[in-house]
CSV table of C-alpha atoms in Angstrom, one decimal:
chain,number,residue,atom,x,y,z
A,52,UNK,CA,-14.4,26.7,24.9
A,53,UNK,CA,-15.9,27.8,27.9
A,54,UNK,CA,-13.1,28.2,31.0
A,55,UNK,CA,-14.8,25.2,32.9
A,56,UNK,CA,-13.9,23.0,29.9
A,57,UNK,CA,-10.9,24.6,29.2
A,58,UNK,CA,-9.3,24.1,33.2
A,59,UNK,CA,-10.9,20.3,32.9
A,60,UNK,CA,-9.0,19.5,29.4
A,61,UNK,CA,-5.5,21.0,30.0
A,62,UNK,CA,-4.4,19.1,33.2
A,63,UNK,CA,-5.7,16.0,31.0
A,64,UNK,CA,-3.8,16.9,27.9
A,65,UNK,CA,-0.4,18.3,30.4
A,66,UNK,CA,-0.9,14.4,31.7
A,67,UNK,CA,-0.8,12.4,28.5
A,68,UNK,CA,1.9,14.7,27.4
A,69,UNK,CA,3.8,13.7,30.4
A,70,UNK,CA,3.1,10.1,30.3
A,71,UNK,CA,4.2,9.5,26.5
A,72,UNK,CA,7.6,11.1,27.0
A,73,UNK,CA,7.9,8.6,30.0
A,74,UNK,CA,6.8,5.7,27.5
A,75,UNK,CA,8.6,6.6,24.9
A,76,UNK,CA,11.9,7.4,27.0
A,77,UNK,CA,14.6,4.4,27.3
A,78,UNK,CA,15.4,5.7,30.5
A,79,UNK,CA,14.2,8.3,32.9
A,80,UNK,CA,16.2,10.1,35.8
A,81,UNK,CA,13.4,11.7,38.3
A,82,UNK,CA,13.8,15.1,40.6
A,83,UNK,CA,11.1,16.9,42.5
A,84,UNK,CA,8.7,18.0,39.8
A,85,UNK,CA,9.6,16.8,37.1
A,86,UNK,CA,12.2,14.3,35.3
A,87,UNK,CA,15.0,13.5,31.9
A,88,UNK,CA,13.8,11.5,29.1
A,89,UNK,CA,16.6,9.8,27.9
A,90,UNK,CA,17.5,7.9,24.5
A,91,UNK,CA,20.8,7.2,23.9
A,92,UNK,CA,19.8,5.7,20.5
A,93,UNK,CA,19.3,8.7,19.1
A,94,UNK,CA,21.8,11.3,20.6
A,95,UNK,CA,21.1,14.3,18.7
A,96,UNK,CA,17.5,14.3,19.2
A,97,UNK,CA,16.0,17.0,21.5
A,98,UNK,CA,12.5,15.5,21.5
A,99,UNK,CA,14.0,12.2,23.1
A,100,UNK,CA,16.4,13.9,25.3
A,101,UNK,CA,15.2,16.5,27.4
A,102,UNK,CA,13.9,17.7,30.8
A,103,UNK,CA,10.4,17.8,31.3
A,104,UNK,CA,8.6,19.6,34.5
A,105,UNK,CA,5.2,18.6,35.1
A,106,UNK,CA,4.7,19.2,38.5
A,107,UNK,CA,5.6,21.9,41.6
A,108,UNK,CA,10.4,22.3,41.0
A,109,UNK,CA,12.4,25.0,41.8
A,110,UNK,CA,12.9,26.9,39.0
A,111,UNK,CA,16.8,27.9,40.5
A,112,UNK,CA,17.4,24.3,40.4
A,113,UNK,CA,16.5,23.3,36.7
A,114,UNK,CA,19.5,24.4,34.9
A,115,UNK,CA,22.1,22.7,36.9
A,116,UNK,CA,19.5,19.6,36.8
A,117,UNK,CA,19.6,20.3,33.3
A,118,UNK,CA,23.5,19.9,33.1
A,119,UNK,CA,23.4,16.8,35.4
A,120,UNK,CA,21.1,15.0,33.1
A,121,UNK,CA,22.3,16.1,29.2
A,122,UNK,CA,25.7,16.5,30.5
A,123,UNK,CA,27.2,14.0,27.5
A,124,UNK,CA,24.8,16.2,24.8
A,125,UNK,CA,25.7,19.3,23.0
A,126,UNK,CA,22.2,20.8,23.9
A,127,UNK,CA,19.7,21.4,26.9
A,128,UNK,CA,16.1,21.1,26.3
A,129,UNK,CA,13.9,22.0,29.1
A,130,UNK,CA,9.8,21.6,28.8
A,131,UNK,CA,7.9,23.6,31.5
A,132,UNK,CA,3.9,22.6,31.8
A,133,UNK,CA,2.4,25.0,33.8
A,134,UNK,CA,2.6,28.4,32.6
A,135,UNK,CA,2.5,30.1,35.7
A,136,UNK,CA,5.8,27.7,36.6
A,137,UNK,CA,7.5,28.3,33.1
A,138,UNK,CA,6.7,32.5,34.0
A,139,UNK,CA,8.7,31.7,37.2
A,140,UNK,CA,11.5,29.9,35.4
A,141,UNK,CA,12.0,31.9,32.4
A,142,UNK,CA,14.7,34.5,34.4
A,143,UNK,CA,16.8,31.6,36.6
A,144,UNK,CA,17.2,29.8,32.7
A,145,UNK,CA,17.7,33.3,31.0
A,146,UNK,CA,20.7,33.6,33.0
A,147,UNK,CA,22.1,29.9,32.2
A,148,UNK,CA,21.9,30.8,28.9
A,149,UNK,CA,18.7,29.7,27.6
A,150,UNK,CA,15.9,31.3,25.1
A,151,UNK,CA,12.3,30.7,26.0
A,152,UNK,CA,9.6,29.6,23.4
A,153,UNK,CA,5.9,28.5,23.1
A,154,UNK,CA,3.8,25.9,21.3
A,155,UNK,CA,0.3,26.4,21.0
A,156,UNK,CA,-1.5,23.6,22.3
A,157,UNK,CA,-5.2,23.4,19.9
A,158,UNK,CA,-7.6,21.1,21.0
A,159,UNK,CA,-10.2,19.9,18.4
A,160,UNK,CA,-13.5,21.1,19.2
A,161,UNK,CA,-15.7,21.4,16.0
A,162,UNK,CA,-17.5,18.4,14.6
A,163,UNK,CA,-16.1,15.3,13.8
A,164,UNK,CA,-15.1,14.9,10.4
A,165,UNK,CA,-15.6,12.0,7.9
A,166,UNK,CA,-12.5,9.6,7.3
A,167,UNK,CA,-10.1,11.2,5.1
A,168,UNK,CA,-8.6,8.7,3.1
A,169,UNK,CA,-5.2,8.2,4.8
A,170,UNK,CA,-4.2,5.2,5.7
A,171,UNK,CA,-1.8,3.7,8.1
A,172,UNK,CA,1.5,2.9,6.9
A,173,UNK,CA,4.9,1.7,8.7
A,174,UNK,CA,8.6,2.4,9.1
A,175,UNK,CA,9.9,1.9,5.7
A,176,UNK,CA,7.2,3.8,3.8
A,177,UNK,CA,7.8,7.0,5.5
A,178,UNK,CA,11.7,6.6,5.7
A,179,UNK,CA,12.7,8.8,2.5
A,180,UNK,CA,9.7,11.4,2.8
A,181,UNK,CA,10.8,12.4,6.4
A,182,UNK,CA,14.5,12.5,5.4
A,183,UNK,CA,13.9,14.8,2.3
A,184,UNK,CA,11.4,16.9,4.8
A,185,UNK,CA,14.5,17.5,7.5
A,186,UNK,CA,16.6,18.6,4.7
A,187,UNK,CA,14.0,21.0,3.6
A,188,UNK,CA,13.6,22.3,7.0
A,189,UNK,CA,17.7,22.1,8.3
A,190,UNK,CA,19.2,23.0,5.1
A,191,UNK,CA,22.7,21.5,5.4
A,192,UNK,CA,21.6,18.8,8.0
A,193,UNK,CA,24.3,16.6,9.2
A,194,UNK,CA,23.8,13.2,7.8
A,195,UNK,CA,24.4,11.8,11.3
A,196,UNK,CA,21.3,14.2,12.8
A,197,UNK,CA,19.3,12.7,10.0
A,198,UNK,CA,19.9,9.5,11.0
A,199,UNK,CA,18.4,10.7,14.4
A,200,UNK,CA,15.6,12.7,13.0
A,201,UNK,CA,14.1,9.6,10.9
A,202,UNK,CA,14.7,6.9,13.4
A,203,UNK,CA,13.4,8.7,16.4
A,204,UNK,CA,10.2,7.7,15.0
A,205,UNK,CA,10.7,4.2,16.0
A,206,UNK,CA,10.5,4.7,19.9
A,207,UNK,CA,7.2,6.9,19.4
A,208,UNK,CA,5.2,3.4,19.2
A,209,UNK,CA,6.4,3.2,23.0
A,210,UNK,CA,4.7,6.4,23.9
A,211,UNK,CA,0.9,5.5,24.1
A,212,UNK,CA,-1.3,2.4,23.9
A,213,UNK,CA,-1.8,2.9,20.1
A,214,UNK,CA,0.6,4.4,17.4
A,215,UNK,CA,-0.4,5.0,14.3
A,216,UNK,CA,1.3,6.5,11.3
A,217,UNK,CA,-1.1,8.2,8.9
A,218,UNK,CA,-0.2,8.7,5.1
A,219,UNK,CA,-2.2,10.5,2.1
A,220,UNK,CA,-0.8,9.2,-1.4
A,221,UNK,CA,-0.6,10.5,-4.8
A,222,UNK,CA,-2.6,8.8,-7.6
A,223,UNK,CA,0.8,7.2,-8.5
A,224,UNK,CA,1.0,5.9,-4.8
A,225,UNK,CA,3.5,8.1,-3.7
A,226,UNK,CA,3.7,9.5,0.3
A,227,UNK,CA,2.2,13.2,-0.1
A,228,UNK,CA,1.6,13.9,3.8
A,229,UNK,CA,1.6,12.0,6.9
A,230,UNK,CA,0.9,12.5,10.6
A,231,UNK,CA,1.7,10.7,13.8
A,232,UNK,CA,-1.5,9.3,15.9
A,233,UNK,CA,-1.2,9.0,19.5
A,234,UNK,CA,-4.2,7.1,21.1
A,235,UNK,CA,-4.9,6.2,24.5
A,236,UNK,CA,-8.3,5.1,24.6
A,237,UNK,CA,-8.2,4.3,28.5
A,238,UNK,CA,-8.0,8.0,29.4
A,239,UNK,CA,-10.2,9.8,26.3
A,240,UNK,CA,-7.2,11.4,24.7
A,241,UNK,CA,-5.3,11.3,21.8
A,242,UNK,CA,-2.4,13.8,20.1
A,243,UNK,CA,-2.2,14.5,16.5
A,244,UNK,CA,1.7,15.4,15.7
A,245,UNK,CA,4.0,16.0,12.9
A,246,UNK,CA,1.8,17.0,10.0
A,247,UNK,CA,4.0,17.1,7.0
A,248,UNK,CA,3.5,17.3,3.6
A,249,UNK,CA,5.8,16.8,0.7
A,250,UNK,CA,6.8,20.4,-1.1
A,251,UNK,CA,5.7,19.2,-4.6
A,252,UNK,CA,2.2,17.8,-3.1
A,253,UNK,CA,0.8,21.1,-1.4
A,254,UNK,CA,-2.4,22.6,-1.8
A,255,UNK,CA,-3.8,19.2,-2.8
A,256,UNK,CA,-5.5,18.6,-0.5
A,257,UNK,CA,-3.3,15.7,1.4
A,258,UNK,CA,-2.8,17.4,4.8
A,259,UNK,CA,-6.4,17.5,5.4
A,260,UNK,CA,-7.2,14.0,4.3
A,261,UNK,CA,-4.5,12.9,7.1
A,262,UNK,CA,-6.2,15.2,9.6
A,263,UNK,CA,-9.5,14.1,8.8
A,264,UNK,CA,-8.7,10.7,9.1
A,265,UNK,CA,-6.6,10.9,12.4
A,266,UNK,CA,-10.1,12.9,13.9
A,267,UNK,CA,-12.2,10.6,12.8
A,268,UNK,CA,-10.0,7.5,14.1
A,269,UNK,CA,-9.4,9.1,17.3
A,270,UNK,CA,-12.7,9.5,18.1
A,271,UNK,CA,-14.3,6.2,17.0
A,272,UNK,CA,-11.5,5.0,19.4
A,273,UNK,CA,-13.5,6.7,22.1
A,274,UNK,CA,-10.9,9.7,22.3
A,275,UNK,CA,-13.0,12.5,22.9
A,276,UNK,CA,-10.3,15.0,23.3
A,277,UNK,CA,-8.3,15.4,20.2
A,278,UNK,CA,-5.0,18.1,20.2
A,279,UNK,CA,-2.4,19.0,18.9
A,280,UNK,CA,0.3,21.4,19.1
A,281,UNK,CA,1.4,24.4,16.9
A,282,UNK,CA,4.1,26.6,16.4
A,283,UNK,CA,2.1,30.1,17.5
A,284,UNK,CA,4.4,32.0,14.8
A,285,UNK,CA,3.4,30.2,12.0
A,286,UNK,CA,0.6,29.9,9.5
A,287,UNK,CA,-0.8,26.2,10.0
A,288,UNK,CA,-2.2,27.1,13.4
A,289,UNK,CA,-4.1,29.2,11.6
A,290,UNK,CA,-5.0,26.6,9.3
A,291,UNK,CA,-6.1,24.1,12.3
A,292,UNK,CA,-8.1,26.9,13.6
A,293,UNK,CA,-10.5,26.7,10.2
A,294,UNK,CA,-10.6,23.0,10.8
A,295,UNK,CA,-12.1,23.1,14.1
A,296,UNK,CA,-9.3,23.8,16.9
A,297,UNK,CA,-9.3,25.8,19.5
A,298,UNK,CA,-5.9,27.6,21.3
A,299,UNK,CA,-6.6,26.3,24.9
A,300,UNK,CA,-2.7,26.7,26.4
A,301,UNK,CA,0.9,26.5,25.5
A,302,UNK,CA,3.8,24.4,26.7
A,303,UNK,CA,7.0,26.5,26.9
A,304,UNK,CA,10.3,24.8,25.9
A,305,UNK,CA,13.6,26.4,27.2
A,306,UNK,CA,16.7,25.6,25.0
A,307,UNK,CA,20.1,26.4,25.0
A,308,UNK,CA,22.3,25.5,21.8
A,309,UNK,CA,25.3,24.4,23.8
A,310,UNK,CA,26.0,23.0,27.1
């Protein structure tokens, strides 16, 4: 990506990720730059209760915002945008107590692929694979953050104009990987997210059927930019990369265990 493309695309894909956590929120409590996404439905959720800065706050203000808003949580989750800004926040949120981290955000750039072979599924179908995936990746997973962890998926269909959930299956018509689709054909973008494949079903070929096919339906959809966002210290970003992405920014995330 050229730097033109790349300053054009970011503030595009920083907006969208804004707007779907206001969607997909219950509530919302706004300050100067920024605001709380709120879901009381499912408490022990980080991605559905946080703080989120997208614009110009005081970075000596966010961590007594932060305990304002997530007062009645046991965690703080703070997402900074800007990189310059989360630079400039990363010593006032040191001090409360917080530890500073990055996701990779990849936007697709190679050619568009041919359908994969997924195909959407609902609720119910992807109940038991996610719930057998959190106790993979939380070994010892309270049963009450489970509940959280699967349901959550519910209020994603608030975030954008069009939720999907993608699913590969086994020739037995088992789930062997799925993926959320975020599309929002009225601004050009649309997120990839949570690319998960069952343990037995790896190397199959499954998580690149579901990526294939949530490229290809994003951009008959009229989504030309396609993201996603990756954990920079593990392999699959690496993976993406060999399927067309490109590192174009990172979103820091600022979390203390405890409030």
């Amino acid at each position: 990506m050229t730097s033109t493309a790349s300053d054009s695309e970011l503030p595009r894909i920083h907006r969208f990720l804004a707007d779907f956590d206001r969607r997909q929120a219950a509530r919302t409590v706004d300050f100067p730059g920024g605001f709380a996404a709120l879901d009381d439905a499912y408490p022990g959720s980080r991605r559905n209760n946080h703080v989120l800065v997208d614009g110009a706050a005081d970075p000596a203000a966010l961590a007594g915002f932060a305990d304002e808003t997530l007062g009645h949580l046991p965690h703080r989750q703070v997402y900074v945008l800007d990189e310059e800004l989360a630079a400039a926040c990363a010593e006032p949120l040191a001090v409360a107590g917080y530890v500073r981290s990055t996701s990779l955000v990849m936007l697709h750039t190679g050619p568009v692929p041919a359908d994969g072979g997924a195909r959407t599924v609902d609720l119910d179908a992807l109940r038991g694979p996610v719930a057998e995936s959190w106790r993979r990746f939380v070994p010892g997973v309270g049963e009450g953050l489970l509940v959280d962890l699967v349901e959550r998926r519910a209020a994603r269909r608030r975030g954008a104009e069009d939720v999907r959930f993608l699913a590969s299956h086994t020739a037995e018509g088992e789930v062997a990987a799925w993926a959320d689709l975020y599309l929002d054909p009225a601004s050009g973008v649309a997120q990839v997210e949570d690319l998960v494949t069952v343990e037995a079903h790896l190397r199959q070929g499954h998580a690149g059927a579901v990526l294939d096919t949530a490229l290809r339906t994003a951009a008959d959809a009229g989504c030309g930019t396609r993201f996603l966002t990756a954990n920079p210290a593990n392999w699959p970003h690496r993976w993406y990369g060999r399927r067309g992405f490109t590192a174009l920014g990172h979103v820091t995330r600022f979390e203390r265990a405890q409030g």
